[in-house]
Amino acid sequence: MTAQLSFPHVNHEMFVENVSIADIAAQVATPFYCYSQTAIETNYTNYQQAFSEQDALICYAVKANSNQGVLATLAKMGSGADVVSMGEIRRAIAAGIPANKIVYSGVAKTAEEIHYALRQGILQFNVESEPELELISEVATALNITAAVAFRINPDVCAQTHAKISTGKAENKFGVPISKARIAYNRAAELPGIKVQGVDVHIGSQLTNLAPFEEAYQRIATLVTDLRADGHDISVIDVGGGLGITYQDEVLPSKQDYANIVKAQLNHLGCKIIIEPGRSLLGNAGVLVSSVVFVKQGEEREFLILDAGMNDLIRPSMYDAYHGIVAVSQKDKSLNTYDIVGPVCETGDTFAKSRQIHQSKAGDLVAIMSAGAYGSVMSSTYNTRMLAPEVMVKGEQFSVVRARPNYDDVINADTIPQWL
Ligand SMILES: *Cc1c(COP(=O)(O)O)cnc(C)c1O
């Protein structure tokens, strides 16, 4: 089953698995995120099967969607976690992911975060710079703990994706340049409290083509051979995440095609492989459900104004991202063309221009598709709009896995200075 099949229209009414979206909307109120647990599980199983011939650990990239319900689903399946902050370590552990399956990425780990990660006993630090390495060494030595490290290598390849989510070119802030890697490893080997164990690479997100992965992994393989010649014991290769999903009409390589590339480039080195998928586990497993507030006739075009906005889903305004948008009820409706916009006071608050969907009127529900990754996690309360709740569906059941906050809690989080 592909993830899209978890959101079928049955008799012209949209469902998530076996639950009607209209039924959830009646209880939860819009806007809300809705995830199919089965779709997440299917995506995870596909990765597991694709990598079954390799000694591979899947470390889900928590930043794509860090809801406890999502993390607990993956924890139960045996997933590890790729995290980028102390907050994400806390979330992963709270959901049942064991610390020894957690790899810690991120360009600006603080001493406090490193301290916390060491005390938990994480699997590996993916170190992004020499100053970070020195800090890890200091904190580890003070705690009398050895930190297992890999350097995140910037292989200087073009990921052929959106500039804001491309991370593996020399000009990007991420990782240690491949040309300086041997110096960095030699330095690491000298430092107390550090155990060199691996090499890490992550070149970007929403890659739709395997060639950049192939090029990056080929460079990593050469580097591992060089590092071993330099006397380093390299037993882990973290190949990052980044495999894309179909938002519109992108044709994606399969997870098996991707696994085959990893195998072809790296298998001969005999290392444990870590993969860090985020978007490709969650993206197509979630939708954002919204109601039409008004249909407004502009001078040149007709607007569908929704109760979800850029504060709920920022990808269209931030990355020019395409999301499919469908009417939840399509019974006896013809198609019409709209600009589909949110209520936020920004022109950028536009989900789609000149988009054909079934004729809609105020109060009708629409689903913004492929919103399971980098959706809820990037939302904000801009315009003092409450964070959209999150709902998880499994079969006939649904559960609110994050409730909508109330206005008092949000306003009372601020304090007025006592001198006013
Ligand atoms: C964001 C990120 C990932 C996940 O990327 P996806 O495109 O969501 O698969 C993996 N590893 C690192 C280091 C990341 O920053």
mmCIF file of C-alpha atoms in Angstrom, residues 89-278:
data_model
loop_
_atom_site.group_PDB
_atom_site.id
_atom_site.type_symbol
_atom_site.label_atom_id
_atom_site.label_comp_id
_atom_site.label_asym_id
_atom_site.label_seq_id
_atom_site.Cartn_x
_atom_site.Cartn_y
_atom_site.Cartn_z
ATOM 1 C CA ILE A 89 16.764 13.949 22.387
ATOM 2 C CA ARG A 90 14.233 14.455 25.167
ATOM 3 C CA ARG A 91 11.331 13.867 22.798
ATOM 4 C CA ALA A 92 12.893 10.710 21.344
ATOM 5 C CA ILE A 93 13.620 9.207 24.756
ATOM 6 C CA ALA A 94 10.175 10.175 26.087
ATOM 7 C CA ALA A 95 8.584 8.271 23.188
ATOM 8 C CA GLY A 96 10.603 5.136 23.911
ATOM 9 C CA ILE A 97 13.514 5.383 21.492
ATOM 10 C CA PRO A 98 16.564 4.043 23.364
ATOM 11 C CA ALA A 99 19.490 6.446 23.704
ATOM 12 C CA ASN A 100 21.852 3.920 22.157
ATOM 13 C CA LYS A 101 19.924 4.309 18.884
ATOM 14 C CA ILE A 102 20.193 8.114 18.833
ATOM 15 C CA VAL A 103 22.622 9.996 16.588
ATOM 16 C CA TYR A 104 23.069 13.674 17.277
ATOM 17 C CA SER A 105 23.466 16.025 14.298
ATOM 18 C CA GLY A 106 23.284 19.826 14.161
ATOM 19 C CA VAL A 107 25.709 22.679 13.561
ATOM 20 C CA ALA A 108 25.635 24.415 16.944
ATOM 21 C CA LYS A 109 25.504 21.940 19.813
ATOM 22 C CA THR A 110 26.045 23.786 23.078
ATOM 23 C CA ALA A 111 28.015 22.514 26.096
ATOM 24 C CA GLU A 112 24.741 21.973 27.955
ATOM 25 C CA GLU A 113 23.328 19.899 25.089
ATOM 26 C CA ILE A 114 26.514 17.857 24.735
ATOM 27 C CA HIS A 115 26.524 17.214 28.470
ATOM 28 C CA TYR A 116 22.931 15.991 28.339
ATOM 29 C CA ALA A 117 23.579 13.748 25.319
ATOM 30 C CA LEU A 118 26.647 12.179 26.942
ATOM 31 C CA ARG A 119 24.757 11.466 30.148
ATOM 32 C CA GLN A 120 22.031 9.682 28.178
ATOM 33 C CA GLY A 121 24.566 7.476 26.379
ATOM 34 C CA ILE A 122 23.763 8.251 22.756
ATOM 35 C CA LEU A 123 25.127 6.191 19.864
ATOM 36 C CA GLN A 124 27.089 8.875 18.053
ATOM 37 C CA PHE A 125 27.780 12.587 17.729
ATOM 38 C CA ASN A 126 27.817 13.757 14.119
ATOM 39 C CA VAL A 127 30.370 16.520 14.538
ATOM 40 C CA GLU A 128 30.117 19.483 12.199
ATOM 41 C CA SER A 129 33.287 21.446 12.978
ATOM 42 C CA GLU A 130 36.632 21.325 14.815
ATOM 43 C CA PRO A 131 35.520 23.796 17.514
ATOM 44 C CA GLU A 132 32.567 21.496 18.204
ATOM 45 C CA LEU A 133 34.951 18.538 18.494
ATOM 46 C CA GLU A 134 37.077 20.424 21.051
ATOM 47 C CA LEU A 135 33.980 21.240 23.079
ATOM 48 C CA ILE A 136 32.765 17.623 23.047
ATOM 49 C CA SER A 137 36.214 16.523 24.193
ATOM 50 C CA GLU A 138 36.166 19.036 27.064
ATOM 51 C CA VAL A 139 32.689 18.085 28.257
ATOM 52 C CA ALA A 140 33.334 14.337 27.883
ATOM 53 C CA THR A 141 36.624 14.547 29.767
ATOM 54 C CA ALA A 142 34.989 16.430 32.618
ATOM 55 C CA LEU A 143 32.310 13.731 32.828
ATOM 56 C CA ASN A 144 34.842 10.930 32.406
ATOM 57 C CA ILE A 145 32.780 9.555 29.486
ATOM 58 C CA THR A 146 34.066 8.744 26.003
ATOM 59 C CA ALA A 147 32.118 10.360 23.161
ATOM 60 C CA ALA A 148 31.739 8.270 19.988
ATOM 61 C CA VAL A 149 32.046 10.609 17.040
ATOM 62 C CA ALA A 150 31.740 10.810 13.288
ATOM 63 C CA PHE A 151 32.483 13.941 11.325
ATOM 64 C CA ARG A 152 29.773 15.193 9.065
ATOM 65 C CA ILE A 153 31.603 15.481 5.774
ATOM 66 C CA ASN A 154 30.631 18.105 3.247
ATOM 67 C CA PRO A 155 31.388 16.262 -0.008
ATOM 68 C CA ASP A 156 30.821 19.299 -2.252
ATOM 69 C CA VAL A 157 28.141 17.780 -4.461
ATOM 70 C CA CYS A 158 25.078 19.492 -5.868
ATOM 71 C CA ALA A 159 21.919 17.859 -4.506
ATOM 72 C CA GLN A 160 19.781 19.282 -7.343
ATOM 73 C CA THR A 161 17.066 20.358 -4.945
ATOM 74 C CA HIS A 162 15.686 23.678 -3.627
ATOM 75 C CA ALA A 163 18.524 26.012 -2.536
ATOM 76 C CA LYS A 164 17.128 26.339 1.003
ATOM 77 C CA ILE A 165 17.320 22.583 1.593
ATOM 78 C CA SER A 166 20.598 21.846 -0.178
ATOM 79 C CA THR A 167 23.365 21.181 2.356
ATOM 80 C CA GLY A 168 26.255 19.387 0.667
ATOM 81 C CA LYS A 169 27.903 22.108 -1.417
ATOM 82 C CA ALA A 170 31.155 23.738 -0.304
ATOM 83 C CA GLU A 171 29.303 27.056 0.150
ATOM 84 C CA ASN A 172 26.811 25.573 2.681
ATOM 85 C CA LYS A 173 27.366 25.955 6.437
ATOM 86 C CA PHE A 174 27.210 22.216 7.073
ATOM 87 C CA GLY A 175 29.982 19.790 7.925
ATOM 88 C CA VAL A 176 33.725 19.598 7.480
ATOM 89 C CA PRO A 177 34.967 20.096 3.915
ATOM 90 C CA ILE A 178 36.061 16.766 2.481
ATOM 91 C CA SER A 179 39.432 18.291 1.608
ATOM 92 C CA LYS A 180 40.073 18.988 5.319
ATOM 93 C CA ALA A 181 38.635 15.731 6.655
ATOM 94 C CA ARG A 182 41.913 13.863 7.209
ATOM 95 C CA ILE A 183 43.303 16.737 9.284
ATOM 96 C CA ALA A 184 40.128 16.803 11.367
ATOM 97 C CA TYR A 185 40.254 13.049 12.049
ATOM 98 C CA ASN A 186 43.920 13.227 13.015
ATOM 99 C CA ARG A 187 43.085 15.978 15.459
ATOM 100 C CA ALA A 188 40.181 13.914 16.863
ATOM 101 C CA ALA A 189 42.459 10.928 17.445
ATOM 102 C CA GLU A 190 44.690 13.091 19.662
ATOM 103 C CA LEU A 191 41.912 14.450 21.856
ATOM 104 C CA PRO A 192 40.931 12.934 25.212
ATOM 105 C CA GLY A 193 37.365 11.748 25.705
ATOM 106 C CA ILE A 194 36.861 11.132 21.975
ATOM 107 C CA LYS A 195 36.487 7.846 20.139
ATOM 108 C CA VAL A 196 36.473 8.146 16.363
ATOM 109 C CA GLN A 197 34.017 5.584 14.996
ATOM 110 C CA GLY A 198 32.403 6.831 11.831
ATOM 111 C CA VAL A 199 31.829 9.089 8.882
ATOM 112 C CA ASP A 200 28.591 10.979 8.232
ATOM 113 C CA VAL A 201 27.144 12.752 5.206
ATOM 114 C CA HIS A 202 23.800 14.437 4.488
ATOM 115 C CA ILE A 203 23.595 16.432 1.281
ATOM 116 C CA GLY A 204 20.088 17.838 1.317
ATOM 117 C CA SER A 205 16.389 17.149 1.341
ATOM 118 C CA GLN A 206 13.695 16.309 -1.219
ATOM 119 C CA LEU A 207 16.180 14.724 -3.618
ATOM 120 C CA THR A 208 14.343 13.160 -6.529
ATOM 121 C CA ASN A 209 17.386 11.789 -8.308
ATOM 122 C CA LEU A 210 19.913 9.230 -7.057
ATOM 123 C CA ALA A 211 22.949 10.606 -8.889
ATOM 124 C CA PRO A 212 23.946 13.122 -6.156
ATOM 125 C CA PHE A 213 23.744 10.361 -3.514
ATOM 126 C CA GLU A 214 25.875 8.116 -5.675
ATOM 127 C CA GLU A 215 28.502 10.803 -6.149
ATOM 128 C CA ALA A 216 28.571 11.686 -2.452
ATOM 129 C CA TYR A 217 28.831 8.056 -1.303
ATOM 130 C CA GLN A 218 31.602 7.379 -3.788
ATOM 131 C CA ARG A 219 33.592 10.261 -2.280
ATOM 132 C CA ILE A 220 32.850 8.995 1.219
ATOM 133 C CA ALA A 221 34.083 5.506 0.301
ATOM 134 C CA THR A 222 37.393 6.927 -0.888
ATOM 135 C CA LEU A 223 37.658 8.970 2.281
ATOM 136 C CA VAL A 224 37.020 5.933 4.509
ATOM 137 C CA THR A 225 39.835 4.082 2.746
ATOM 138 C CA ASP A 226 42.151 7.057 3.301
ATOM 139 C CA LEU A 227 41.143 7.385 6.954
ATOM 140 C CA ARG A 228 41.824 3.709 7.557
ATOM 141 C CA ALA A 229 45.229 4.128 5.949
ATOM 142 C CA ASP A 230 45.786 6.970 8.427
ATOM 143 C CA GLY A 231 45.129 4.507 11.243
ATOM 144 C CA HIS A 232 41.520 5.378 12.155
ATOM 145 C CA ASP A 233 39.054 2.673 13.068
ATOM 146 C CA ILE A 234 36.008 3.513 10.942
ATOM 147 C CA SER A 235 33.135 1.098 11.576
ATOM 148 C CA VAL A 236 30.034 3.242 10.937
ATOM 149 C CA ILE A 237 28.900 5.170 7.873
ATOM 150 C CA ASP A 238 25.899 7.439 8.334
ATOM 151 C CA VAL A 239 24.517 8.133 4.859
ATOM 152 C CA GLY A 240 22.040 10.812 5.983
ATOM 153 C CA GLY A 241 18.480 11.252 4.770
ATOM 154 C CA GLY A 242 17.079 13.305 1.945
ATOM 155 C CA LEU A 243 15.132 10.934 -0.295
ATOM 156 C CA GLY A 244 12.208 12.935 -1.662
ATOM 157 C CA ILE A 245 8.495 12.269 -1.972
ATOM 158 C CA THR A 246 5.903 12.935 -4.649
ATOM 159 C CA TYR A 247 4.198 16.246 -3.942
ATOM 160 C CA GLN A 248 2.922 16.827 -7.466
ATOM 161 C CA ASP A 249 4.203 14.669 -10.294
ATOM 162 C CA GLU A 250 7.806 13.990 -9.278
ATOM 163 C CA VAL A 251 8.881 10.484 -10.232
ATOM 164 C CA LEU A 252 10.866 9.066 -7.327
ATOM 165 C CA PRO A 253 13.363 6.254 -7.232
ATOM 166 C CA SER A 254 12.179 3.473 -4.922
ATOM 167 C CA LYS A 255 13.655 2.878 -1.490
ATOM 168 C CA GLN A 256 15.136 -0.304 -2.939
ATOM 169 C CA ASP A 257 16.877 1.689 -5.710
ATOM 170 C CA TYR A 258 18.281 3.952 -3.028
ATOM 171 C CA ALA A 259 19.419 1.000 -0.876
ATOM 172 C CA ASN A 260 21.111 -0.500 -3.927
ATOM 173 C CA ILE A 261 23.152 2.670 -4.403
ATOM 174 C CA VAL A 262 24.270 2.584 -0.770
ATOM 175 C CA LYS A 263 25.207 -1.054 -1.134
ATOM 176 C CA ALA A 264 27.059 -0.605 -4.409
ATOM 177 C CA GLN A 265 29.121 2.306 -3.119
ATOM 178 C CA LEU A 266 29.762 1.306 0.494
ATOM 179 C CA ASN A 267 29.175 -2.401 1.128
ATOM 180 C CA HIS A 268 32.793 -3.414 0.433
ATOM 181 C CA LEU A 269 33.930 -1.347 3.428
ATOM 182 C CA GLY A 270 32.106 -3.637 5.877
ATOM 183 C CA CYS A 271 30.715 -0.776 7.966
ATOM 184 C CA LYS A 272 27.463 -0.521 9.887
ATOM 185 C CA ILE A 273 25.154 1.781 7.895
ATOM 186 C CA ILE A 274 22.935 4.416 9.493
ATOM 187 C CA ILE A 275 20.185 6.014 7.427
ATOM 188 C CA GLU A 276 18.343 9.150 8.552
ATOM 189 C CA PRO A 277 15.109 9.455 6.567
ATOM 190 C CA GLY A 278 12.610 12.108 7.643
#
